C-alpha positions in Angstrom: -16.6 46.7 -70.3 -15.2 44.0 -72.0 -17.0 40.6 -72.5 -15.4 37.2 -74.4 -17.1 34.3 -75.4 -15.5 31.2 -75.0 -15.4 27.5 -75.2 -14.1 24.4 -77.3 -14.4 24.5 -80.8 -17.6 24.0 -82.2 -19.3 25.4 -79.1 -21.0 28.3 -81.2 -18.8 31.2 -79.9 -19.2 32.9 -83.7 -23.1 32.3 -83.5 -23.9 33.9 -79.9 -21.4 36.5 -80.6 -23.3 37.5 -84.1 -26.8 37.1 -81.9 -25.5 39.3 -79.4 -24.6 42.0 -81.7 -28.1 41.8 -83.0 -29.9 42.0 -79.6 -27.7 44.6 -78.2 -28.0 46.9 -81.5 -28.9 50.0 -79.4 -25.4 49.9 -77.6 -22.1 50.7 -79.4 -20.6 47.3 -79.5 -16.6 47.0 -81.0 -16.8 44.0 -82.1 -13.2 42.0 -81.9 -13.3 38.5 -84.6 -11.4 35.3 -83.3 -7.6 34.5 -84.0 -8.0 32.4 -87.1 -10.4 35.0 -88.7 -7.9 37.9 -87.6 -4.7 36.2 -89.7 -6.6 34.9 -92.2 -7.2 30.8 -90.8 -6.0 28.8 -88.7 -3.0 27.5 -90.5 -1.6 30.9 -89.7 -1.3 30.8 -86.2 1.6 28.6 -84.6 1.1 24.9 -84.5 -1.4 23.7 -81.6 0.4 21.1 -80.4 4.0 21.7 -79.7 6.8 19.6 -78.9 9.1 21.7 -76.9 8.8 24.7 -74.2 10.9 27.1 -77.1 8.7 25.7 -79.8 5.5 26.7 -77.4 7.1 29.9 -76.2 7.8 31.2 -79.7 3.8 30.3 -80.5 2.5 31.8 -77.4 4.5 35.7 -77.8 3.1 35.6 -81.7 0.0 34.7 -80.5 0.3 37.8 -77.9 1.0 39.7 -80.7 -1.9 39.1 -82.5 -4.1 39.5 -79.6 -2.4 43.2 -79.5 -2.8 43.6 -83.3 -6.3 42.6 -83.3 -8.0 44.1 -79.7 -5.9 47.5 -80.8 -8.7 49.3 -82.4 -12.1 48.3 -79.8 -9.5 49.1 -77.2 -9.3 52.5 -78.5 -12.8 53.0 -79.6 -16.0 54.9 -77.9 -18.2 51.9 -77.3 -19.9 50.6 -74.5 -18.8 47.2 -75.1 -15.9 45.2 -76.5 -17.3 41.4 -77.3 -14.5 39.4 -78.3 -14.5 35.8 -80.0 -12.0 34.4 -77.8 -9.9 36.5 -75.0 -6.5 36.0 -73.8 -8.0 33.3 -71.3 -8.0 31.0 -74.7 -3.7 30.9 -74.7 -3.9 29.7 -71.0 -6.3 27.3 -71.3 -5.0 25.8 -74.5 -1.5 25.1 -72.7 -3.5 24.2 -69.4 -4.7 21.8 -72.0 -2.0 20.6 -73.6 0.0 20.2 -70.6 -3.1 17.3 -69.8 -3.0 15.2 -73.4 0.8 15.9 -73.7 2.4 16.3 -70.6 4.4 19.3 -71.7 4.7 21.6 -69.0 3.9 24.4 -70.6 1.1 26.1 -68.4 3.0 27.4 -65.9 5.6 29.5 -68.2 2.5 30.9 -69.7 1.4 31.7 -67.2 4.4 34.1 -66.5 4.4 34.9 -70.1 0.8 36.2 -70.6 0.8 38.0 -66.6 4.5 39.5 -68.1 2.7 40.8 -71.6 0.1 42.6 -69.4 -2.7 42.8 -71.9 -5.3 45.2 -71.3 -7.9 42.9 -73.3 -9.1 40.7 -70.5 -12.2 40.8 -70.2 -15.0 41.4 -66.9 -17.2 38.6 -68.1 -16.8 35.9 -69.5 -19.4 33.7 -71.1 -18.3 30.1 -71.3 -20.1 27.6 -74.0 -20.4 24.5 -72.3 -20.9 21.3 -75.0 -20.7 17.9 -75.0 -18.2 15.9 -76.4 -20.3 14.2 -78.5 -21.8 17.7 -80.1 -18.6 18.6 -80.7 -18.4 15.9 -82.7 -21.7 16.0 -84.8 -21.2 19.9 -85.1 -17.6 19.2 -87.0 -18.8 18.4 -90.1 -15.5 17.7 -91.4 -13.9 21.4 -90.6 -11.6 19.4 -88.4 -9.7 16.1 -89.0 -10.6 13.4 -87.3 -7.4 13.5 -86.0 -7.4 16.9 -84.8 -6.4 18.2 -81.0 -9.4 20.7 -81.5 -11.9 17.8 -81.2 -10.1 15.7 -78.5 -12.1 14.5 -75.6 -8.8 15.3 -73.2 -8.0 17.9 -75.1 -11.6 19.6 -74.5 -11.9 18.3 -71.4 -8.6 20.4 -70.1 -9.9 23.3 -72.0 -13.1 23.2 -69.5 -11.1 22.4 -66.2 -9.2 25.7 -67.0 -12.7 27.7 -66.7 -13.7 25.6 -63.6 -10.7 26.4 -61.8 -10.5 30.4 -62.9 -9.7 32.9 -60.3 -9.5 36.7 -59.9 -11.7 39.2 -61.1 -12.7 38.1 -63.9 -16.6 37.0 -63.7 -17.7 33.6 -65.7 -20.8 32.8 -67.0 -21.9 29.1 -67.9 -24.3 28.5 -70.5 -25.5 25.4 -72.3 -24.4 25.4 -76.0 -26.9 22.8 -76.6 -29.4 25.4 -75.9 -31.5 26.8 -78.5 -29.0 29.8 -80.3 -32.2 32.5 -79.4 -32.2 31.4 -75.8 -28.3 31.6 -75.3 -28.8 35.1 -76.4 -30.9 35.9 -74.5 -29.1 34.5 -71.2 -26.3 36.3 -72.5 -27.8 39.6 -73.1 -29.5 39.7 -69.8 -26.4 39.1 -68.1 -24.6 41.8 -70.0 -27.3 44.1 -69.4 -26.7 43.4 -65.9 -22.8 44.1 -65.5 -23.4 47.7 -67.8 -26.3 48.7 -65.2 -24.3 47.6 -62.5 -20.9 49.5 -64.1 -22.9 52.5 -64.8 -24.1 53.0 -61.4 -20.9 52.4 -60.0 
């Protein structure tokens, strides 16, 4: 089973993600870290904001690429569970997104793009940090410019319309990020829990 944590930046994706680990020690967990930590930071992934549909099309099949690059091993390993920080859901709703604050049309040939790639990371739950704006903003502590499309009130708010609007199989979870970090966990948990019993009885 696969599971990704998700949500704008500054949710606490890294923190429920290490708390999970912790609470589900008894499982074999592969643990898959987030895009920026994969390359090395953020200012190795394409620019967030482009300007054209090439410019965004070019980002999008690197950032595909790097989804394969860094899923490849968990994919491949015995475990009972793959947690990633961040799935492929991220790409669509970043454009989603950036179609809203820009008005580059760019969602829909993502769309295509990322259904074309056919990635086997996506995941059967997804557990969704929902924050408000203004905690975004007091969690930042100057990793982001003020300036910066990561901590845009649009910006976020397309990120979360995305999630509200998701269809297919994939199941969602909402959860609070203004929640204390042991009580996320241990919504989280029980819902993981829940989906292994369930798969293992299936």
């Amino acid at each position: 089973m696969i599971v990704a944590v998700e949500g704008p930046c500054c949710a606490g994706k890294t923190t429920l993600s290490r708390g999970l680990l912790k609470a589900l020690s008894q499982l074999t967990i592969a643990h898959v870290r987030c895009y920026a930590d994969f390359v090395g930071g953020g200012r190795f992934l394409p620019n967030p904001v482009p300007r054209t549909l090439d410019e965004d099309a070019a980002g999008l099949k690197e950032l595909i690429h790097i989804e394969r690059a860094r899923t490849e091993a968990a994919l491949h390993a015995e475990s009972n569970l793959i947690l990633l920080d961040r799935g492929p859901n991220t790409f669509l709703a970043h454009r989603h997104a950036i179609e809203q604050v820009t008005g580059l049309q760019c969602f829909g040939p993502a769309q295509r793009a990322v259904a074309e790639a056919r990635l086997p990371s996506w995941p059967d739950l997804v557990l969704y940090l929902d924050v408000p704006q203004a905690t975004v903003h007091e969690r930042n502590r100057g990793k982001f410019p003020d300036d910066s499309i990561f901590i845009d009130a649009q910006f976020n708010a397309g990120i979360r319309s995305y999630y509200t609007e998701m269809t297919g199989d994939q199941k969602i979870m909402w959860l609070d990020a203004t929640l204390d970090p042991s009580e996320l966990v241990e919504l989280a948990q029980a819902q993981v829990r829940g989906l292994l019993t369930t798969a293992a009885a299936n």
